[in-house]
Every structure is written in C-alpha cells, then in structure tokens.
C-alpha cells in the first residue's frame, strides 16, 4: 500500500522497532528473573489503545509468569494538545494489592498520564510500579516521571504509527513516523 499523505517522514521502521523490543524484553526479563513477586506473577497493565502493537510484541518475549490487564485513561481527546486532567474511562479487574506492576505505554510526552497512573496504582496497594514505554519526548516532559525502560527518544513532532494515532487513525502502521501537521487544516477522512 502507498504511504498515506499524512506520513511526512518515517523515523523508525519495523526492523528497528522489532530489534528494540527484543533488547527491551531482555532487560525486563533479567530484572524480574530472580525477583520475589507476589504469587510469582507480575501484573502487566497496558494503556489502551496505544499500547496494543507494542505490548503484543513485548509480552511474547517475556519469560516470567505474568497476567495482563488494561486501562483506558483519557488525557488528549484525540487532538494535538492536552486538554484536560487524566480520567479513568476503563479500569482493571485484577487485584494489585502487594503486586509488582509493569505499566506498558506507547509514548511519554508531558508525563502527566503516566504520573497519574503510577500514583493511582500505588494508592491501590501495588508493591512496586515500573513503567515501560516504546518512545518518549524528553524535551516535552513536565513531570518527574521517568520510564524504567524506554525504546526511542524523539523531538517535539507529532508522531503516528505503531500504536500512536491522529484522530484514532494510523495505530496500525508498522513504523513510527512524523505526521504532516501542515496538511491537517481542513483534512477530511
Ligand atoms: P502525556 O500524558 O502528555 O505523557 O501523554 C501521553 C499520551 O499522549 C500518550 O499515551 C499518547 O496517547 C499521546 N501522545 C503523546 N504524544 C503523541 C504523539 O506524538 N502522537 C500520538 N499520540 C501522542
Ligand atoms: Mg495513549
């Protein structure tokens, strides 16, 4: 299929992403390898919907026992700017009291979403909350949160692909690209 006209420049392709996920998974595997965790089970919590491609690849490479669950936390409302405080739209069913939790997220931008999530899960009684992100934009960080594992660092551009969306589209792209925001005025799907 031809590239969509809103794809301005591919920053990392599928091969690079696959190999990055391999090395991230190796690091996470060694971290949990000899760690005592409740019921020998790590609780992995993905932030929908952006976590889907990353989390699907990542967990297949984990060699420790785990359960997965999901949350939906809104902070963007599908536009390019952060418009309100995070709100939980869908919560986990898993009991995380005393559990070791690993949050999986597509990208950390201001850090507001992950800061809120980490705080929330700690208050729910998690013993430890770790964070893994496919990408981050260090220049835009507004909070103290730092992912424990991060794949790629990017600048300020608005990105699409591999989970990242513009108006819910492009999550399926097998690469991460800069979105051509100059074309967005009057854009019709
Ligand atoms: P934060 O709370 O500002 O860190 O925002 C994190 C959320 O914003 C992520 O879960 C993404 O859904 C979204 N986001 C941040 N940057 C981008 C981007 O470049 N493209 C698409 N979504 C983004
Ligand atoms: Mg998201």
Tab-separated table of C-alpha atoms and ligand atoms in Angstrom:
chain	number	residue	atom	x	y	z
A	1	UNK	CA	0.000	0.000	0.000
A	2	UNK	CA	1.252	3.527	-0.776
A	3	UNK	CA	2.218	5.745	2.127
A	4	UNK	CA	-0.628	7.821	3.452
A	5	UNK	CA	-0.267	11.543	2.537
A	6	UNK	CA	-0.204	12.438	6.252
A	7	UNK	CA	3.001	10.404	6.723
A	8	UNK	CA	5.749	13.014	6.429
A	9	UNK	CA	8.822	11.021	7.392
A	10	UNK	CA	9.409	7.545	8.791
A	11	UNK	CA	11.654	7.795	11.861
A	12	UNK	CA	11.984	4.132	12.792
A	13	UNK	CA	10.916	1.179	10.685
A	14	UNK	CA	9.606	-2.244	11.603
A	15	UNK	CA	13.031	-3.892	11.700
A	16	UNK	CA	14.416	-1.270	14.082
A	17	UNK	CA	11.341	-1.497	16.290
A	18	UNK	CA	11.500	-5.313	16.431
A	19	UNK	CA	15.129	-5.268	17.440
A	20	UNK	CA	14.497	-2.560	20.053
A	21	UNK	CA	11.646	-4.604	21.528
A	22	UNK	CA	13.992	-7.609	21.705
A	23	UNK	CA	16.543	-5.717	23.734
A	24	UNK	CA	13.924	-4.121	25.986
A	25	UNK	CA	12.414	-7.556	26.675
A	26	UNK	CA	15.862	-8.910	27.569
A	27	UNK	CA	16.342	-6.153	30.125
A	28	UNK	CA	12.904	-6.665	31.645
A	29	UNK	CA	13.465	-10.438	31.752
A	30	UNK	CA	16.683	-10.004	33.704
A	31	UNK	CA	15.023	-7.544	36.058
A	32	UNK	CA	12.225	-9.932	37.055
A	33	UNK	CA	14.286	-13.126	36.761
A	34	UNK	CA	15.230	-13.578	40.411
A	35	UNK	CA	12.823	-11.102	41.931
A	36	UNK	CA	10.359	-12.289	44.565
A	37	UNK	CA	6.929	-11.147	43.412
A	38	UNK	CA	3.516	-11.964	44.855
A	39	UNK	CA	2.188	-15.319	43.566
A	40	UNK	CA	5.259	-15.429	41.291
A	41	UNK	CA	3.225	-13.281	38.942
A	42	UNK	CA	3.926	-9.831	37.521
A	43	UNK	CA	0.814	-7.786	36.702
A	44	UNK	CA	1.208	-6.091	33.334
A	45	UNK	CA	-1.133	-3.178	32.703
A	46	UNK	CA	-1.418	-1.760	29.197
A	47	UNK	CA	-2.796	1.688	28.492
A	48	UNK	CA	-5.307	1.329	25.705
A	49	UNK	CA	-5.356	1.850	22.880
A	50	UNK	CA	-1.828	2.930	22.030
A	51	UNK	CA	-0.147	0.058	23.890
A	52	UNK	CA	-1.605	-2.642	21.610
A	53	UNK	CA	1.118	-3.210	18.959
A	54	UNK	CA	3.988	-2.676	21.422
A	55	UNK	CA	2.507	-4.777	24.212
A	56	UNK	CA	1.535	-7.621	21.867
A	57	UNK	CA	5.135	-7.961	20.653
A	58	UNK	CA	6.732	-7.364	24.030
A	59	UNK	CA	4.847	-9.878	26.170
A	60	UNK	CA	5.586	-12.732	23.767
A	61	UNK	CA	9.248	-12.246	24.652
A	62	UNK	CA	8.747	-12.210	28.419
A	63	UNK	CA	9.929	-15.389	30.115
A	64	UNK	CA	8.472	-14.727	33.575
A	65	UNK	CA	4.946	-15.556	34.752
A	66	UNK	CA	2.521	-12.695	34.267
A	67	UNK	CA	-1.097	-11.651	33.875
A	68	UNK	CA	-2.247	-8.823	31.648
A	69	UNK	CA	-4.922	-6.219	32.145
A	70	UNK	CA	-5.816	-2.888	30.591
A	71	UNK	CA	-6.860	0.624	31.469
A	72	UNK	CA	-8.150	3.475	29.390
A	73	UNK	CA	-7.070	6.859	30.674
A	74	UNK	CA	-8.001	9.884	28.653
A	75	UNK	CA	-5.814	12.935	28.502
A	76	UNK	CA	-5.845	14.115	24.929
A	77	UNK	CA	-9.305	13.725	23.466
A	78	UNK	CA	-7.837	12.973	20.044
A	79	UNK	CA	-6.387	16.415	19.403
A	80	UNK	CA	-2.813	17.645	19.380
A	81	UNK	CA	-2.880	19.374	22.749
A	82	UNK	CA	-3.507	18.182	26.269
A	83	UNK	CA	-6.941	19.479	27.100
A	84	UNK	CA	-7.880	18.080	30.494
A	85	UNK	CA	-6.663	16.116	33.504
A	86	UNK	CA	-6.435	12.331	33.082
A	87	UNK	CA	-9.700	10.494	33.690
A	88	UNK	CA	-10.121	6.732	34.073
A	89	UNK	CA	-12.523	5.525	31.385
A	90	UNK	CA	-11.871	1.814	31.926
A	91	UNK	CA	-10.308	0.223	34.994
A	92	UNK	CA	-8.521	-3.078	35.736
A	93	UNK	CA	-10.254	-6.109	37.275
A	94	UNK	CA	-7.018	-7.587	38.615
A	95	UNK	CA	-6.273	-7.311	42.339
A	96	UNK	CA	-2.945	-5.491	42.555
A	97	UNK	CA	-2.563	-5.380	46.343
A	98	UNK	CA	1.133	-6.087	47.087
A	99	UNK	CA	1.715	-6.904	43.417
A	100	UNK	CA	4.623	-5.981	41.188
A	101	UNK	CA	3.068	-3.988	38.370
A	102	UNK	CA	4.518	-3.095	34.987
A	103	UNK	CA	2.722	-0.355	33.007
A	104	UNK	CA	3.070	-0.561	29.225
A	105	UNK	CA	2.553	2.649	27.264
A	106	UNK	CA	3.186	3.781	23.685
A	107	UNK	CA	4.731	7.175	24.363
A	108	UNK	CA	5.522	9.509	27.221
A	109	UNK	CA	5.057	13.160	26.282
A	110	UNK	CA	4.378	15.527	29.192
A	111	UNK	CA	4.332	12.511	31.527
A	112	UNK	CA	1.005	13.606	33.004
A	113	UNK	CA	-0.781	10.359	32.088
A	114	UNK	CA	1.902	8.054	33.487
A	115	UNK	CA	2.433	10.172	36.565
A	116	UNK	CA	-1.260	9.923	37.322
A	117	UNK	CA	-1.330	6.169	36.579
A	118	UNK	CA	1.656	5.361	38.727
A	119	UNK	CA	0.226	7.300	41.627
A	120	UNK	CA	-3.171	5.685	41.228
A	121	UNK	CA	-1.790	2.124	41.139
A	122	UNK	CA	0.450	2.748	44.148
A	123	UNK	CA	-2.548	4.042	46.086
A	124	UNK	CA	-4.393	0.864	45.115
A	125	UNK	CA	-1.706	-1.049	47.022
A	126	UNK	CA	0.792	-2.177	44.392
A	127	UNK	CA	4.162	-3.024	45.946
A	128	UNK	CA	6.100	-1.648	43.000
A	129	UNK	CA	5.053	0.087	39.780
A	130	UNK	CA	7.507	0.015	36.879
A	131	UNK	CA	6.969	1.725	33.537
A	132	UNK	CA	7.994	0.669	30.048
A	133	UNK	CA	7.420	2.905	27.034
A	134	UNK	CA	8.124	2.408	23.364
A	135	UNK	CA	9.015	6.073	22.928
A	136	UNK	CA	9.468	9.335	24.783
A	137	UNK	CA	9.812	13.047	24.036
A	138	UNK	CA	12.260	14.200	26.729
A	139	UNK	CA	12.000	17.906	25.762
A	140	UNK	CA	8.300	17.942	26.471
A	141	UNK	CA	8.360	16.313	29.885
A	142	UNK	CA	6.511	18.362	32.502
A	143	UNK	CA	6.647	15.911	35.418
A	144	UNK	CA	9.322	13.987	37.305
A	145	UNK	CA	8.334	10.645	35.891
A	146	UNK	CA	10.983	8.685	34.040
A	147	UNK	CA	10.240	5.380	32.317
A	148	UNK	CA	12.226	2.489	33.758
A	149	UNK	CA	12.684	1.222	30.203
A	150	UNK	CA	12.230	3.268	27.047
A	151	UNK	CA	12.723	2.360	23.397
A	152	UNK	CA	13.249	5.534	21.367
A	153	UNK	CA	13.688	9.232	22.137
A	154	UNK	CA	12.185	11.780	19.756
A	155	UNK	CA	11.845	15.560	19.461
A	156	UNK	CA	8.678	17.636	19.596
A	157	UNK	CA	6.965	16.471	16.399
A	158	UNK	CA	3.568	14.873	16.427
A	159	UNK	CA	4.043	11.168	15.662
A	160	UNK	CA	1.858	8.431	14.233
A	161	UNK	CA	2.132	4.674	13.869
A	162	UNK	CA	2.864	1.594	15.974
A	163	UNK	CA	0.013	2.481	18.344
A	164	UNK	CA	0.261	6.259	18.021
A	165	UNK	CA	-2.804	7.847	16.496
A	166	UNK	CA	-4.098	11.015	14.977
A	167	UNK	CA	-7.865	11.032	15.492
A	168	UNK	CA	-7.752	7.267	16.152
A	169	UNK	CA	-6.174	6.519	12.777
A	170	UNK	CA	-2.688	5.128	11.985
A	171	UNK	CA	-2.264	2.908	15.064
A	172	UNK	CA	-1.789	0.014	12.638
A	173	UNK	CA	1.242	1.423	10.798
A	174	UNK	CA	4.226	-0.921	11.350
A	175	UNK	CA	6.592	2.062	11.759
A	176	UNK	CA	6.756	5.357	13.691
A	177	UNK	CA	6.514	8.461	11.514
A	178	UNK	CA	6.186	12.225	11.740
A	179	UNK	CA	2.655	13.330	10.936
A	180	UNK	CA	2.411	16.072	8.316
A	181	UNK	CA	0.575	18.548	10.524
A	182	UNK	CA	0.655	21.251	7.813
A	183	UNK	CA	-1.971	19.216	5.999
A	184	UNK	CA	-4.298	18.870	8.958
A	185	UNK	CA	-6.264	22.094	8.492
A	186	UNK	CA	-9.374	21.124	6.521
A	187	UNK	CA	-8.274	17.471	6.406
A	188	UNK	CA	-11.167	15.176	5.515
A	189	UNK	CA	-11.007	11.427	6.024
B	1	LIG	P1	1.334	12.599	28.295
B	1	LIG	O1	0.334	12.461	29.393
B	1	LIG	O2	1.460	14.025	27.854
B	1	LIG	O3	2.658	11.983	28.582
B	1	LIG	O4	0.694	11.941	27.047
B	1	LIG	C1	0.789	10.648	26.757
B	1	LIG	C2	-0.280	10.262	25.756
B	1	LIG	O5	-0.441	11.236	24.739
B	1	LIG	C3	0.159	9.004	25.071
B	1	LIG	O6	-0.484	7.920	25.657
B	1	LIG	C4	-0.305	9.194	23.658
B	1	LIG	O7	-1.561	8.592	23.502
B	1	LIG	C5	-0.495	10.653	23.471
B	1	LIG	N1	0.587	11.215	22.642
B	1	LIG	C6	1.662	11.904	23.043
B	1	LIG	N2	2.436	12.262	22.020
B	1	LIG	C7	1.833	11.745	20.930
B	1	LIG	C8	2.171	11.765	19.523
B	1	LIG	O8	3.194	12.314	19.057
B	1	LIG	N3	1.309	11.124	18.702
B	1	LIG	C9	0.191	10.492	19.144
B	1	LIG	N4	-0.153	10.448	20.444
B	1	LIG	C10	0.658	11.082	21.312
B	2	LIG	MG1	-2.077	6.840	24.535
